[in-house]
Amino acid sequence: MTPEKVLKERWGYSTFRTLQKEAVEAALSGRDSLVVLPTGGGKSLCYQLPAAMEKGLVLVVSPLIALMDDQVSAAREAGLAADALHSNLVGSEKSDAYRRLERGQTTLLYVSPERLLVGDLAEDLAERLCLIAVDEAHCVSHWGHEFRPEYRRLAEVFDRLPKAARMALTATATSEVQDDIVAQIPLRDPVRLVGHPDRPNLVYRAFPRRDQSAQVLEVVRRHPDEGGIVYAQTRKDVERLAAGLAAAGVSCAPYHAGLNADLRRTAQDGFVKEKLDVVVATIAFGMGIDRSNVRYVVHANAPRSLEHYQQESGRAGRDGLEAECVLLFSASDLATHRFLAQKDGTLPPERQKALERQLREIGRFAVAPLCRHRILTEHFDAPYPSGGVQDEAGCAACDVCLGETKGLAEADALVTAQKVLSAAWRTNGRYGAGYVVNLLLGRADDRMTRNAHDQLQVFGILKEAGEATVRAWMDQLIVQDYLEVVEDGLYPLLRITELGKLLCKGEGTVRLGVPAPPRAKKGKKPKALRKAADAGAPADEALFERLRRLRRMIADQLGVPPYIVFHDSALVEMAAAKPRTLAELGEVKGVGAKKLERYGAAFLSVLNGGESAGLLT
Ligand code: ADP
């Protein structure tokens, strides 16, 4: 059978996604490959399809033990003989997996790096292996954002397995990290299959943080009954935000490393099985989350780098349907990251420089009034848009291009920046941002009067703009290096930089914008359905909900997450196309032969107007 036939038969897809075919062909011809595709790009198929061709055993090294069982279930749904070996297997699961492996029945085997590093497993499998896939390959690089020492040691094992082709896969890698992956795994003369990093289905919004709880709630309200993740910086923030959401009637749970294992498992399970809409978490949550219909990710604080942001926000919309990523930013987030990084001692100069660069980049992403898709894409060394010239509407999928953050005209931006900067200059870097804001707004207190700052020309010069906007401009000037915040003992002080002084004299250019976050609209159609309607196929909302209920019931019976039965995108297509026969249902994207056989009758019955209870035999 050709790879195309296998794709249709097992997965129900008629065409390969970008670079999947090349990756599959490299594997089948025994060549090493580096596969860099964004989240949701379809990386797993690149190594699962060769396993389905049954040319030998495909070994997948993955650090995500929590995900392995779901990955195995998903692969089995496509009819693959898949198993996993890791430390969390219990009782008979383990002996069954080993028995199937010994009998040569397994074609796809997931292992943790730790498991592969001990004993003779690698040698035992050597003769049968046709492909070794290293998932989350950026973990091998010091330059990446999730370095794992055990990944470095894999090279010793691979040395003993020279015959199998190697495939390293990752979603986020700058060219530096890509080179490092090739050198460390190592890959031998690999084909480099680097996809475009943009995720067009994600709508990015970045706004200044003013009232964290209210702003988070506002986003959550915009997504009734949909799955979302809220990331916060500290455990305390997590607890506070989760309590606030719960009090507002949102189905949610907190998740952080300080909670006991049971609570964490319940939160994770509830979320993946769609019994819980929102998880509020520190970054400890996510590596093990594969729910494909996460419709929004809110960062209540800025993460440490754009790589982190791409990875964490990328958990939204894996199913390819529209999803929203909101970043609430304050310049103080950067100060916190600086503090945390140096908590255990001064960083070596090289790391310090890298940290500063990363903080500047995430700061720029958050506040520069520039297309956010463009900033992210260019960060990963790719041109934006991928095809060439951007039209006037821009990406139409970020706050800037949607007109929610309005950029000031060049001349206005310069004059406004000069006003803010002269206030900082006049106060000689001896006061905090709050004082300078009050000065610009013309709010004098005793201290200001004593200092005679209420006599300055800049006093009240930005009164009309209002506090939120003046603070936003200040942040924008900080990330563009015209202002800096310096820690002086107890207080952070605002100071003009040399570049800022030059700008005051008219040298240089500056960009400023005024953010106006969208307001929640009640009773709006869920995003997933709106997207389908835009594409010209109006999905029947009530039918979609009935299909969703059936899916949840089946998933519950089988003890797997709902997306393993069908993705939202498949349900949306069913609710739009309303297939009447098994053959028609089989045409829906994502309905492979095995799924059609197992679930076809149940879904058809609901599609034909029946009820969903008790349909799975
Ligand atoms: P990644 O690991 O790159 O984040 P996944 O392997 O989880 O992505 O795939 C993301 C989604 O895309 C899954 O729902 C998968 O079934 C779907 N998918 C993969 N390949 C195709 C294809 N050729 N056509 C349509 N959907 C696909």
XYZ file of C-alpha atoms and ligand atoms in Angstrom:
644
model
C 0.000 0.000 0.000
C 1.222 3.536 -0.711
C 1.628 6.027 2.152
C -1.361 7.965 0.720
C -3.569 4.878 0.872
C -2.492 4.164 4.440
C -3.217 7.780 5.383
C -6.765 7.529 4.052
C -7.453 4.045 5.344
C -6.057 4.426 8.854
C -6.558 8.101 9.625
C -9.288 9.140 7.235
C -7.233 11.993 5.730
C -6.983 12.432 1.966
C -3.901 14.651 1.814
C -0.682 15.048 3.711
C -0.029 18.221 5.578
C 3.057 20.284 4.741
C 6.270 18.230 4.985
C 4.581 15.108 6.376
C 5.114 13.206 3.140
C 8.780 14.199 2.980
C 9.278 13.056 6.569
C 7.551 9.730 5.926
C 9.595 9.181 2.766
C 12.856 9.951 4.569
C 11.967 7.391 7.231
C 10.973 4.750 4.693
C 14.171 5.235 2.713
C 16.300 4.973 5.846
C 17.447 8.593 5.920
C 17.803 10.745 9.045
C 15.582 13.798 9.296
C 14.972 16.867 11.389
C 11.274 17.754 11.471
C 10.315 21.177 12.802
C 6.575 21.732 12.531
C 4.427 23.995 14.684
C 2.124 22.513 17.304
C -0.847 20.979 15.566
C 1.226 20.573 12.404
C 0.838 16.796 12.548
C 4.223 15.607 13.739
C 3.059 12.307 15.219
C 1.862 11.077 11.853
C 5.432 11.449 10.501
C 6.551 8.457 12.569
C 3.227 6.691 13.063
C 2.628 6.211 9.367
C 5.953 4.390 8.821
C 4.899 2.126 11.717
C 1.623 1.437 9.915
C 3.604 0.358 6.819
C 4.975 -2.488 8.958
C 8.536 -2.364 7.665
C 9.920 -2.866 11.159
C 9.615 -1.461 14.643
C 9.342 2.290 15.189
C 10.725 3.439 18.519
C 9.536 6.808 19.830
C 11.528 8.491 22.578
C 9.350 10.986 24.410
C 9.849 12.816 27.713
C 6.112 13.067 28.277
C 5.247 9.974 30.272
C 1.893 11.492 31.223
C 0.999 11.685 27.536
C 2.225 8.289 26.432
C -0.857 6.309 27.340
C -3.066 8.723 25.414
C -0.684 8.596 22.471
C -0.833 4.821 22.539
C -4.647 4.904 22.678
C -4.762 7.333 19.750
C -2.400 5.154 17.697
C -4.472 2.064 18.483
C -7.570 3.908 17.304
C -5.820 4.155 13.936
C -5.288 0.402 14.115
C -1.584 0.420 15.041
C 0.000 -2.188 17.298
C 1.262 0.419 19.773
C 2.664 0.084 23.275
C 4.598 2.157 25.800
C 7.318 1.349 28.314
C 7.762 3.760 31.191
C 7.914 3.834 34.952
C 4.194 4.513 35.492
C 2.977 1.214 34.033
C 1.145 -0.939 36.528
C 0.881 -4.705 36.978
C -0.281 -6.569 33.925
C 0.069 -3.532 31.619
C 3.801 -3.956 31.882
C 3.967 -7.710 31.351
C 1.453 -7.502 28.480
C 3.523 -4.811 26.763
C 6.710 -6.864 27.118
C 4.990 -10.015 25.881
C 3.696 -8.306 22.743
C 7.134 -6.849 22.161
C 8.878 -10.210 22.555
C 6.446 -11.854 20.162
C 7.247 -9.214 17.577
C 3.641 -7.958 17.503
C 4.448 -4.343 18.369
C 5.072 -1.938 15.510
C 5.144 1.330 17.462
C 6.835 1.549 20.852
C 6.964 4.668 23.025
C 9.725 4.809 25.635
C 10.918 7.406 28.097
C 14.588 8.386 27.758
C 15.206 7.028 31.267
C 13.897 3.606 30.268
C 16.015 3.486 27.146
C 19.151 4.374 29.080
C 18.986 1.370 31.403
C 19.455 -2.320 30.626
C 19.653 -3.955 27.220
C 16.361 -2.825 25.716
C 18.072 -1.003 22.851
C 20.270 -3.982 21.941
C 17.341 -6.371 22.157
C 15.421 -4.321 19.635
C 18.359 -3.434 17.390
C 17.671 -5.935 14.619
C 14.001 -5.014 14.223
C 14.253 -1.259 14.429
C 13.588 0.697 11.262
C 13.141 4.136 12.796
C 13.987 5.958 16.019
C 11.880 9.079 16.483
C 13.001 11.568 19.127
C 10.021 13.694 20.094
C 10.405 17.096 21.773
C 13.965 17.045 20.453
C 14.668 20.603 21.632
C 15.124 19.066 25.107
C 18.592 17.965 23.944
C 19.771 21.540 23.543
C 21.162 23.837 26.201
C 19.875 26.700 24.073
C 16.335 25.356 24.095
C 13.850 26.116 26.804
C 13.466 22.680 28.371
C 16.920 21.173 28.507
C 16.958 17.609 29.869
C 20.296 16.054 30.774
C 19.074 12.501 30.029
C 18.422 13.539 26.427
C 22.139 14.249 26.037
C 22.950 10.672 27.012
C 20.727 9.187 24.308
C 23.558 9.576 21.771
C 25.414 6.715 23.526
C 22.439 4.410 22.988
C 21.877 5.509 19.402
C 25.558 4.764 18.699
C 24.715 1.123 19.281
C 21.790 1.289 16.851
C 23.476 2.430 13.645
C 21.058 0.759 11.221
C 17.820 2.506 12.130
C 16.975 5.870 10.577
C 16.631 8.735 13.062
C 13.965 11.405 13.079
C 14.148 14.340 15.512
C 10.906 16.283 15.958
C 10.146 19.556 17.649
C 7.669 22.409 17.432
C 9.860 25.274 18.482
C 13.462 25.688 17.495
C 15.474 28.695 16.420
C 18.236 27.892 13.879
C 20.678 27.755 16.783
C 18.610 25.063 18.494
C 18.146 23.160 15.215
C 21.917 22.959 14.698
C 22.347 21.831 18.250
C 19.779 19.040 17.824
C 21.562 17.764 14.705
C 24.921 17.774 16.515
C 23.737 16.255 19.788
C 21.409 13.408 18.778
C 23.346 13.168 16.385
C 21.613 13.132 13.006
C 23.684 11.862 10.072
C 23.392 14.052 6.983
C 19.699 14.663 7.739
C 17.044 16.132 5.484
C 15.929 19.270 7.242
C 12.176 19.627 7.066
C 11.465 22.963 8.659
C 7.887 24.146 8.350
C 6.697 27.697 8.654
C 6.272 28.438 12.367
C 3.153 30.574 12.010
C -0.141 29.272 13.414
C -2.735 31.171 11.400
C -5.649 29.802 13.448
C -4.392 31.492 16.622
C -5.553 35.024 17.392
C -2.881 36.735 19.484
C -3.786 39.555 21.816
C -1.330 41.331 24.118
C -2.539 43.994 26.491
C -1.140 45.908 29.446
C -2.097 44.313 32.741
C -4.173 46.576 34.927
C -6.567 44.431 36.914
C -5.371 40.864 36.501
C -8.408 39.042 37.908
C -10.919 41.154 36.007
C -8.990 40.873 32.757
C -8.651 37.104 33.051
C -12.352 36.723 33.854
C -13.196 38.887 30.878
C -11.388 36.511 28.506
C -12.902 33.422 30.141
C -16.389 34.926 29.769
C -15.809 35.311 26.064
C -15.529 31.501 25.829
C -18.502 29.951 27.613
C -18.297 26.124 27.859
C -14.972 26.041 26.024
C -11.651 24.681 27.253
C -8.998 27.183 28.319
C -5.717 27.406 30.228
C -4.713 30.382 32.378
C -1.012 30.614 33.179
C 0.155 32.637 36.171
C 3.617 33.207 37.551
C 3.431 32.046 41.147
C 1.462 29.462 43.102
C -0.186 32.254 45.049
C -1.353 33.925 41.851
C -2.715 30.573 40.661
C -4.717 30.058 43.853
C -6.051 33.603 43.826
C -7.078 33.597 40.163
C -8.665 30.144 40.382
C -10.664 31.170 43.458
C -11.828 34.300 41.638
C -12.979 32.346 38.595
C -14.697 29.700 40.708
C -16.524 32.446 42.621
C -17.715 33.797 39.267
C -19.199 30.380 38.479
C -16.500 29.151 36.090
C -15.797 25.405 36.041
C -12.091 25.482 36.910
C -9.268 24.079 39.039
C -5.835 25.268 40.127
C -2.700 23.336 39.169
C 0.845 23.844 40.470
C 3.748 21.825 41.785
C 2.798 22.601 45.403
C -0.493 20.681 45.197
C -0.500 17.009 46.062
C -0.355 14.450 43.282
C -4.040 13.501 43.650
C -5.300 17.039 43.214
C -3.051 17.559 40.240
C -4.184 14.328 38.622
C -7.841 15.188 39.165
C -7.358 18.611 37.582
C -5.457 17.234 34.611
C -7.843 14.347 34.086
C -10.921 16.531 34.413
C -9.536 18.957 31.871
C -8.439 16.360 29.320
C -11.734 14.502 29.639
C -13.647 17.771 29.196
C -15.299 17.671 32.597
C -13.546 20.885 33.558
C -13.399 23.982 31.380
C -10.472 25.929 32.787
C -7.196 25.109 34.516
C -5.285 27.923 36.187
C -1.680 26.841 36.385
C 1.966 27.624 36.669
C 4.023 26.370 33.758
C 4.176 23.005 35.533
C 0.964 22.288 33.600
C 1.052 21.636 29.928
C 3.835 19.300 28.890
C 1.411 16.482 29.525
C -1.688 18.055 28.005
C -2.875 16.963 24.631
C -6.472 18.220 24.634
C -6.854 19.340 21.054
C -9.781 21.720 21.517
C -8.223 24.183 23.964
C -9.911 27.337 22.657
C -7.849 29.892 24.573
C -4.666 30.319 26.601
C -4.308 33.366 28.819
C -0.970 34.405 30.273
C -1.741 36.465 33.353
C 1.989 37.260 33.461
C 4.610 37.358 30.744
C 6.683 34.171 30.383
C 10.482 34.250 30.341
C 11.057 34.089 26.612
C 9.290 33.991 23.271
C 10.143 30.278 23.011
C 8.229 29.714 26.228
C 5.389 31.831 24.943
C 5.214 29.988 21.641
C 5.221 26.638 23.420
C 2.646 27.513 26.076
C 0.274 29.556 23.930
C 0.658 26.876 21.258
C -1.432 24.503 23.370
C -4.448 26.370 22.038
C -6.119 25.233 18.836
C -4.207 22.070 18.072
C -7.250 20.954 16.091
C -6.620 23.754 13.614
C -9.815 25.620 14.507
C -9.719 29.218 15.701
C -8.344 29.795 19.199
C -7.263 32.837 21.179
C -3.978 33.580 22.992
C -3.988 36.521 25.371
C -0.938 37.931 27.099
C -1.392 40.378 29.965
C 1.857 42.222 30.302
C 3.502 44.516 32.782
C 7.148 45.586 32.676
C 7.382 44.349 36.269
C 7.108 40.754 34.922
C 10.541 41.189 33.388
C 11.966 42.414 36.694
C 10.519 39.316 38.389
C 12.176 37.011 35.835
C 15.486 38.796 36.374
C 15.103 38.346 40.114
C 14.177 34.648 39.833
C 17.053 33.908 37.463
C 19.561 35.361 39.892
C 18.037 34.001 43.053
C 20.644 31.284 43.360
C 23.613 33.484 42.567
C 24.843 35.768 39.830
C 24.518 34.344 36.346
C 27.642 33.919 34.234
C 27.946 36.874 31.802
C 26.963 34.785 28.772
C 23.721 33.541 30.410
C 23.014 37.029 31.724
C 23.267 38.437 28.218
C 21.025 35.720 26.822
C 18.436 36.379 29.542
C 18.399 40.108 28.835
C 17.951 39.431 25.133
C 15.074 37.040 25.817
C 13.350 39.478 28.149
C 13.703 42.279 25.642
C 12.156 40.090 22.956
C 9.126 38.997 24.965
C 8.676 42.608 26.120
C 8.753 43.823 22.548
C 6.264 41.164 21.494
C 3.915 42.210 24.282
C 3.872 45.948 23.797
C 5.184 46.990 20.395
C 2.220 47.991 18.240
C 3.335 45.561 15.519
C 1.689 42.472 14.052
C 2.171 39.752 16.665
C 2.176 36.927 14.111
C 5.016 38.709 12.359
C 7.088 39.232 15.516
C 6.739 35.581 16.542
C 7.433 34.214 13.080
C 10.473 36.378 12.540
C 11.792 35.348 15.914
C 11.945 31.815 14.554
C 13.935 33.030 11.563
C 11.089 32.764 9.072
C 9.665 35.507 6.841
C 6.099 36.687 7.475
C 3.754 36.130 5.821
C 5.076 32.874 4.439
C 3.907 33.593 0.903
C 5.229 37.143 0.460
C 3.441 40.488 0.643
C 1.023 41.090 3.496
C -2.254 42.685 2.507
C -3.707 45.741 4.187
C -5.683 43.857 6.793
C -2.405 42.363 7.999
C -2.795 38.991 9.665
C -6.363 39.832 10.742
C -5.601 37.676 13.750
C -3.885 39.862 16.352
C -4.929 42.894 18.393
C -2.817 45.202 16.218
C -4.093 44.032 12.820
C -7.656 43.820 14.169
C -7.374 47.473 15.146
C -7.814 46.815 18.878
C -4.390 48.277 19.555
C -4.122 51.417 17.485
C -0.671 52.516 16.404
C -0.003 56.275 16.621
C 1.146 58.022 13.441
C 4.930 58.350 13.351
C 5.042 62.079 14.139
C 2.484 61.780 16.967
C 4.382 58.858 18.437
C 7.588 60.883 18.488
C 6.034 63.911 20.194
C 4.222 61.728 22.738
C 7.358 59.728 23.493
C 9.297 62.949 23.981
C 6.751 64.115 26.558
C 7.028 60.914 28.581
C 10.789 60.849 28.272
C 11.259 64.443 29.372
C 9.250 63.761 32.512
C 11.641 60.925 33.305
C 14.620 63.103 32.446
C 13.404 66.025 34.562
C 12.985 63.821 37.588
C 16.564 62.573 37.231
C 15.841 58.890 37.576
C 15.095 59.287 41.273
C 11.421 58.247 41.244
C 9.312 55.229 40.391
C 7.048 54.855 37.361
C 3.956 55.743 39.428
C 5.378 59.143 40.348
C 6.247 59.942 36.740
C 2.770 58.864 35.604
C 1.197 61.203 38.169
C 3.437 63.987 36.983
C 2.343 63.511 33.384
C -1.316 63.311 34.448
C -0.996 66.471 36.567
C -1.790 64.772 39.862
C 0.275 66.567 42.491
C 0.775 65.176 45.981
C 2.762 66.704 48.850
C 5.992 65.204 47.667
C 5.565 66.519 44.150
C 4.720 69.975 45.417
C 7.733 69.928 47.757
C 9.916 68.990 44.811
C 8.312 71.800 42.790
C 7.692 69.247 40.062
C 4.190 70.669 39.679
C 5.909 73.701 38.209
C 7.537 71.720 35.415
C 6.367 72.151 31.837
C 5.572 68.441 31.618
C 3.195 68.592 34.601
C -0.213 67.459 33.352
C 0.969 67.375 29.754
C -0.707 63.966 29.072
C -3.789 64.525 31.212
C -6.135 63.802 28.326
C -4.658 60.382 27.619
C -5.587 58.850 30.986
C -3.586 56.643 33.299
C -3.939 53.295 31.492
C -2.660 54.724 28.244
C 0.238 56.630 29.820
C 1.319 53.472 31.630
C 1.086 51.502 28.393
C 3.285 54.080 26.637
C 5.803 53.860 29.441
C 6.026 50.074 29.030
C 6.353 50.515 25.289
C 9.251 52.925 25.795
C 10.917 50.538 28.236
C 10.896 47.628 25.783
C 12.199 49.900 23.042
C 15.129 50.829 25.343
C 14.268 54.501 25.711
C 13.479 54.105 29.389
C 14.794 51.639 31.920
C 13.771 50.486 35.343
C 16.662 50.301 37.771
C 16.505 48.671 41.160
C 17.798 51.020 43.819
C 17.745 49.184 47.107
C 14.064 48.949 47.894
C 12.415 50.654 44.960
C 12.414 50.281 41.204
C 13.209 53.678 39.684
C 12.393 54.911 36.211
C 15.309 56.360 34.271
C 15.829 57.704 30.781
C 18.517 55.893 28.760
C 21.119 57.449 26.461
C 18.957 56.329 23.514
C 16.008 58.078 25.162
C 17.970 61.321 25.442
C 18.820 61.087 21.748
C 15.144 60.537 20.912
C 14.259 63.686 22.862
C 16.625 65.516 20.546
C 14.812 64.059 17.557
C 17.241 61.256 16.740
C 15.698 57.841 16.185
C 12.209 56.503 15.594
C 9.652 55.144 18.013
C 6.396 53.245 17.835
C 3.555 53.775 20.276
C 0.089 52.302 20.388
C -3.101 52.600 22.406
C -4.578 49.245 23.458
C -8.334 48.764 23.734
C -9.087 45.153 24.733
C -12.275 43.679 23.263
C -15.278 43.315 25.541
C -16.994 40.018 26.167
C -19.995 39.418 23.946
C -22.512 37.171 25.582
C -24.169 34.307 23.799
C -21.789 34.225 20.864
C -21.442 31.003 18.925
C -18.530 28.850 20.033
C -15.398 29.701 18.030
C -15.125 26.286 16.470
C -18.534 26.600 14.870
C -18.049 30.171 13.722
C -14.926 29.142 11.866
C -16.787 26.386 10.044
C -19.585 28.797 9.180
C -17.040 31.262 7.769
C -15.796 28.518 5.490
C -19.251 28.347 3.938
C -20.518 25.227 5.698
C -22.854 26.292 8.484
C -22.625 23.751 11.275
C -25.779 22.896 13.146
C -24.990 24.056 16.663
C -27.508 21.874 18.483
C -26.405 18.850 16.465
C -22.770 19.614 17.271
C -23.624 19.607 20.966
C -25.440 16.260 20.623
C -22.453 14.764 18.816
C -20.216 16.137 21.529
C -22.358 14.476 24.186
C -22.175 11.148 22.391
C -18.414 11.501 22.056
C -18.044 12.189 25.777
C -20.165 9.166 26.626
C -18.097 6.881 24.418
C -14.856 8.332 25.774
C -16.089 7.742 29.328
C -16.940 4.135 28.550
C -13.525 3.547 27.043
C -11.687 5.585 29.673
C -9.940 7.770 27.093
C -10.038 11.526 26.439
C -12.803 12.570 23.993
C -10.379 13.831 21.312
C -9.129 10.276 20.877
C -12.581 9.252 19.673
C -12.903 12.217 17.287
C -11.453 15.721 17.176
C -13.774 18.746 17.341
C -12.960 19.415 13.704
C -14.469 16.054 12.709
C -17.631 16.768 14.744
C -17.911 20.240 13.212
C -17.681 18.734 9.742
C -20.318 16.112 10.627
C -22.643 18.805 11.991
C -22.254 20.737 8.736
C -22.265 17.959 6.130
C -24.858 15.809 7.958
C -23.827 12.484 6.390
C -26.658 9.957 6.167
C -24.821 6.732 5.428
C -21.701 4.998 6.656
C -20.051 5.680 3.308
C -20.802 9.403 3.585
C -19.595 9.458 7.172
C -16.371 7.822 6.023
C -15.734 10.844 3.794
C -15.506 13.166 6.802
C -11.928 14.211 7.544
C -10.570 12.282 10.508
C -12.902 9.283 10.150
C -10.621 6.335 9.357
C -11.765 2.786 8.627
C -11.332 1.561 12.191
C -13.207 4.480 13.726
C -15.958 4.132 11.163
C -16.359 0.503 12.106
C -16.340 1.168 15.835
C -18.321 4.378 16.148
C -19.968 4.867 12.772
C -23.370 3.434 13.682
C -23.594 5.406 16.934
C -22.745 8.721 15.292
C -25.013 8.056 12.316
C -27.891 7.423 14.641
C -27.426 10.839 16.266
C -26.913 12.418 12.842
C -30.213 10.888 11.755
C -31.995 12.446 14.684
C -31.718 9.631 17.241
C -30.675 9.919 20.862
C -27.180 9.020 21.932
C -27.793 6.785 24.930
C -26.563 3.208 24.858
C -25.442 3.203 21.265
C -21.959 1.856 21.648
C -21.890 -1.890 21.515
P 1.740 18.001 16.655
O 2.319 16.804 17.367
O 2.586 18.475 15.526
O 1.339 19.091 17.577
P -0.393 16.220 16.071
O 0.433 15.099 15.572
O -0.964 16.124 17.444
O 0.404 17.575 15.958
O -1.549 16.499 15.021
C -2.407 17.581 15.177
C -3.751 17.265 14.579
O -3.681 17.215 13.158
C -4.267 15.904 14.998
O -5.624 16.087 15.261
C -4.076 15.036 13.784
O -5.004 13.985 13.738
C -4.289 16.040 12.672
N -3.624 15.666 11.415
C -2.399 15.110 11.269
N -2.119 14.892 9.970
C -3.191 15.307 9.268
C -3.515 15.338 7.862
N -2.672 14.896 6.935
N -4.723 15.838 7.513
C -5.582 16.290 8.444
N -5.344 16.287 9.771
C -4.161 15.803 10.187
